Amino acid sequence: MTLIEALLLALSLCVDSLVVSATTAFHSHVSVRRGWLMAAVFGLCQGSFPLAGALVGDVARAFIEAVDHWVAFGLLLAVGGKMIVDGLRRKGGSETPARTSVTLSTMFLLGVATSIDAFAVGIGLGLEHTLADVLWTVALIGAMTFGVSLLGVHLGRRSIPVPERAATVAAGLVLIALGTKILLQHLLVLS
C-alpha cells in the first residue's frame, strides 16, 4: 500500500470520529483536557480495530488465498456503500444542545461504535498485505484519527458545523475506489 493510499484510507476511516467528536463537543460539556482524552480514545479504538481485523485476515489468507482479492473488494465495497447510504440519509440537526458531561465509558462506547467498520477494513488489509505493512498503516490510522478527533472537538466547542453528509459520502467513495483497485490489480495480474 502506498503512502497516498494509506492516507486516503486513514482519512476515510476517521470521518465518523470527526463527526462524533464534533457533535459530542457541541452537545456536551467537553473541556480541553477531556477533548484530548476523547481524541486519544478514538485514536486507540480506530487503530486497534483494523489491527485486530488484519490479524483475522492474515490467518484467513491461507484458507482463501484464491479469492482473497474478491473478499477484500467485497468488504471495502460493503463498508464504503454503507457509508454512502448513511451519509445520504443523514439530516443536519439544528437542535439546541443540552450540555452534559461526557464520561470515559461513553467515550469508549463512541470509540468502539466509530471503529467497527475499521475492523472489516482491517480484514481486507490482512488478506492483501503482510502484518509488517499493516502495522504502519494502522499506526497512521490511529494517529490521523487522534488529530481529526481533536479538530472535531475544537469545532464542536465553537459550534462550527461539520459537513457530515459530504464527508461521509466522500469517505465511502474512497473505500470503494481502494477496493476496486485491489480487485483490478489481481485480475490484471492473472490475465
Short mmCIF file of C-alpha atoms in Angstrom, two decimals:
data_model
loop_
_atom_site.label_atom_id
_atom_site.label_comp_id
_atom_site.label_asym_id
_atom_site.label_seq_id
_atom_site.Cartn_x
_atom_site.Cartn_y
_atom_site.Cartn_z
CA MET A 1 0.00 0.00 0.00
CA THR A 2 1.41 3.36 -0.99
CA LEU A 3 1.56 6.30 1.39
CA ILE A 4 -1.18 8.11 -0.56
CA GLU A 5 -3.46 5.05 -0.35
CA ALA A 6 -2.76 4.70 3.37
CA LEU A 7 -3.56 8.39 3.93
CA LEU A 8 -6.81 8.13 1.97
CA LEU A 9 -7.77 5.00 3.89
CA ALA A 10 -6.98 6.67 7.22
CA LEU A 11 -8.97 9.78 6.29
CA SER A 12 -11.91 7.66 5.19
CA LEU A 13 -11.96 5.69 8.41
CA CYS A 14 -11.69 8.72 10.70
CA VAL A 15 -14.63 10.66 9.20
CA ASP A 16 -17.02 9.12 11.73
CA SER A 17 -14.67 10.11 14.56
CA LEU A 18 -14.62 13.70 13.29
CA VAL A 19 -18.41 13.86 13.17
CA VAL A 20 -18.92 12.15 16.54
CA SER A 21 -16.28 14.22 18.35
CA ALA A 22 -17.67 17.47 16.92
CA THR A 23 -21.24 16.51 17.76
CA THR A 24 -20.30 15.34 21.26
CA ALA A 25 -18.38 18.54 21.98
CA PHE A 26 -21.31 20.59 20.66
CA HIS A 27 -23.94 18.77 22.72
CA SER A 28 -21.89 18.16 25.88
CA HIS A 29 -19.51 19.97 28.12
CA VAL A 30 -16.10 18.87 26.82
CA SER A 31 -13.14 20.63 28.39
CA VAL A 32 -9.85 20.89 26.53
CA ARG A 33 -8.44 18.10 28.70
CA ARG A 34 -11.49 15.89 28.04
CA GLY A 35 -11.18 16.68 24.33
CA TRP A 36 -7.61 15.36 24.32
CA LEU A 37 -8.77 12.26 26.19
CA MET A 38 -11.62 11.69 23.73
CA ALA A 39 -9.23 12.05 20.78
CA ALA A 40 -6.84 9.56 22.39
CA VAL A 41 -9.64 7.05 22.99
CA PHE A 42 -10.92 7.43 19.41
CA GLY A 43 -7.40 7.08 18.01
CA LEU A 44 -6.75 3.99 20.12
CA CYS A 45 -10.01 2.33 19.06
CA GLN A 46 -9.64 3.30 15.40
CA GLY A 47 -6.09 1.90 15.37
CA SER A 48 -6.89 -1.27 17.33
CA PHE A 49 -9.87 -2.45 15.31
CA PRO A 50 -8.17 -2.62 11.90
CA LEU A 51 -5.18 -4.31 13.56
CA ALA A 52 -7.47 -6.97 15.04
CA GLY A 53 -9.17 -7.34 11.67
CA ALA A 54 -5.79 -7.63 9.92
CA LEU A 55 -4.82 -10.44 12.29
CA VAL A 56 -8.02 -12.28 11.34
CA GLY A 57 -7.36 -11.59 7.65
CA ASP A 58 -3.77 -12.80 7.94
CA VAL A 59 -4.92 -16.11 9.44
CA ALA A 60 -7.70 -16.47 6.87
CA ARG A 61 -5.38 -15.74 3.93
CA ALA A 62 -4.07 -19.30 3.81
CA PHE A 63 -7.61 -20.66 3.55
CA ILE A 64 -8.99 -18.26 0.95
CA GLU A 65 -5.91 -17.20 -0.97
CA ALA A 66 -7.53 -17.86 -4.35
CA VAL A 67 -10.36 -15.39 -3.67
CA ASP A 68 -8.80 -13.03 -1.11
CA HIS A 69 -8.93 -10.11 -3.54
CA TRP A 70 -12.67 -10.67 -4.00
CA VAL A 71 -13.18 -10.78 -0.22
CA ALA A 72 -11.14 -7.58 0.29
CA PHE A 73 -13.09 -5.90 -2.53
CA GLY A 74 -16.41 -7.08 -1.07
CA LEU A 75 -15.58 -5.82 2.42
CA LEU A 76 -14.44 -2.41 1.18
CA LEU A 77 -17.44 -2.18 -1.15
CA ALA A 78 -19.84 -3.07 1.69
CA VAL A 79 -18.30 -0.63 4.18
CA GLY A 80 -17.99 2.12 1.58
CA GLY A 81 -21.53 1.54 0.33
CA LYS A 82 -22.87 1.66 3.88
CA MET A 83 -21.03 4.94 4.49
CA ILE A 84 -22.52 6.45 1.33
CA VAL A 85 -26.05 5.35 2.26
CA ASP A 86 -25.59 6.64 5.82
CA GLY A 87 -24.23 9.93 4.51
CA LEU A 88 -27.16 10.41 2.16
CA ARG A 89 -29.65 9.59 4.91
CA ARG A 90 -28.13 11.98 7.46
CA LYS A 91 -30.10 15.04 8.26
CA GLY A 92 -28.48 18.18 9.56
CA GLY A 93 -29.74 18.83 13.05
CA SER A 94 -30.14 22.30 14.45
CA GLU A 95 -31.16 21.24 17.91
CA THR A 96 -30.19 23.25 20.91
CA PRO A 97 -27.54 21.30 22.79
CA ALA A 98 -28.25 20.05 26.29
CA ARG A 99 -24.87 20.49 27.90
CA THR A 100 -23.90 17.41 29.89
CA SER A 101 -20.60 15.85 30.83
CA VAL A 102 -19.07 13.00 28.82
CA THR A 103 -17.77 10.06 30.85
CA LEU A 104 -14.80 7.89 29.94
CA SER A 105 -17.08 4.89 29.43
CA THR A 106 -19.18 6.93 26.99
CA MET A 107 -16.02 7.90 25.13
CA PHE A 108 -15.04 4.23 24.80
CA LEU A 109 -18.53 3.28 23.62
CA LEU A 110 -18.38 6.04 21.00
CA GLY A 111 -14.84 4.96 20.06
CA VAL A 112 -15.95 1.37 19.55
CA ALA A 113 -19.05 2.44 17.62
CA THR A 114 -17.00 4.54 15.21
CA SER A 115 -14.40 1.78 14.75
CA ILE A 116 -16.49 -1.27 13.88
CA ASP A 117 -16.20 -0.57 10.14
CA ALA A 118 -12.44 -0.36 10.60
CA PHE A 119 -12.43 -4.00 11.73
CA ALA A 120 -13.88 -5.12 8.38
CA VAL A 121 -11.38 -2.93 6.52
CA GLY A 122 -8.62 -4.48 8.63
CA ILE A 123 -9.64 -7.96 7.50
CA GLY A 124 -9.19 -6.79 3.91
CA LEU A 125 -5.79 -5.34 4.79
CA GLY A 126 -4.72 -8.60 6.41
CA LEU A 127 -5.76 -10.56 3.33
CA GLU A 128 -3.81 -8.32 0.97
CA HIS A 129 -0.73 -7.21 2.92
CA THR A 130 1.82 -8.56 5.36
CA LEU A 131 1.37 -7.68 9.02
CA ALA A 132 4.52 -5.54 8.86
CA ASP A 133 2.93 -3.44 6.12
CA VAL A 134 -0.35 -3.26 8.02
CA LEU A 135 1.32 -2.04 11.23
CA TRP A 136 2.46 1.29 9.79
CA THR A 137 -0.94 1.76 8.12
CA VAL A 138 -2.71 1.06 11.42
CA ALA A 139 -0.40 3.48 13.24
CA LEU A 140 -1.23 6.11 10.63
CA ILE A 141 -4.96 5.43 11.04
CA GLY A 142 -4.71 5.83 14.83
CA ALA A 143 -2.62 9.00 14.63
CA MET A 144 -4.81 10.59 11.99
CA THR A 145 -7.96 9.72 13.94
CA PHE A 146 -6.45 11.35 17.02
CA GLY A 147 -5.73 14.56 15.11
CA VAL A 148 -9.07 14.63 13.31
CA SER A 149 -10.94 13.96 16.56
CA LEU A 150 -9.13 16.87 18.21
CA LEU A 151 -10.23 19.03 15.29
CA GLY A 152 -13.79 17.78 15.77
CA VAL A 153 -13.76 18.67 19.46
CA HIS A 154 -12.38 22.12 18.61
CA LEU A 155 -15.12 22.69 16.02
CA GLY A 156 -17.86 21.38 18.30
CA ARG A 157 -16.76 23.53 21.23
CA ARG A 158 -17.04 26.57 18.96
CA SER A 159 -20.36 25.45 17.41
CA ILE A 160 -18.84 25.27 13.93
CA PRO A 161 -20.79 22.80 11.76
CA VAL A 162 -19.09 19.78 10.18
CA PRO A 163 -20.23 18.82 6.64
CA GLU A 164 -21.31 15.34 7.78
CA ARG A 165 -23.11 14.21 4.65
CA ALA A 166 -20.45 15.22 2.16
CA ALA A 167 -17.59 13.88 4.29
CA THR A 168 -19.28 10.51 4.84
CA VAL A 169 -20.18 10.06 1.16
CA ALA A 170 -16.64 11.02 0.08
CA ALA A 171 -15.15 8.57 2.59
CA GLY A 172 -17.38 5.78 1.25
CA LEU A 173 -16.33 6.54 -2.32
CA VAL A 174 -12.65 6.38 -1.35
CA LEU A 175 -13.10 2.96 0.29
CA ILE A 176 -14.90 1.64 -2.79
CA ALA A 177 -12.12 3.02 -5.01
CA LEU A 178 -9.45 1.30 -2.88
CA GLY A 179 -11.37 -1.99 -3.04
CA THR A 180 -11.75 -1.68 -6.81
CA LYS A 181 -8.02 -1.02 -7.14
CA ILE A 182 -7.20 -4.20 -5.18
CA LEU A 183 -9.57 -6.24 -7.33
CA LEU A 184 -8.31 -4.81 -10.63
CA GLN A 185 -4.67 -5.35 -9.65
CA HIS A 186 -5.33 -9.04 -9.02
CA LEU A 187 -7.47 -9.54 -12.11
CA LEU A 188 -4.95 -7.81 -14.37
CA VAL A 189 -2.08 -9.87 -12.93
CA LEU A 190 -4.00 -13.10 -13.52
CA SER A 191 -4.82 -12.28 -17.14
#
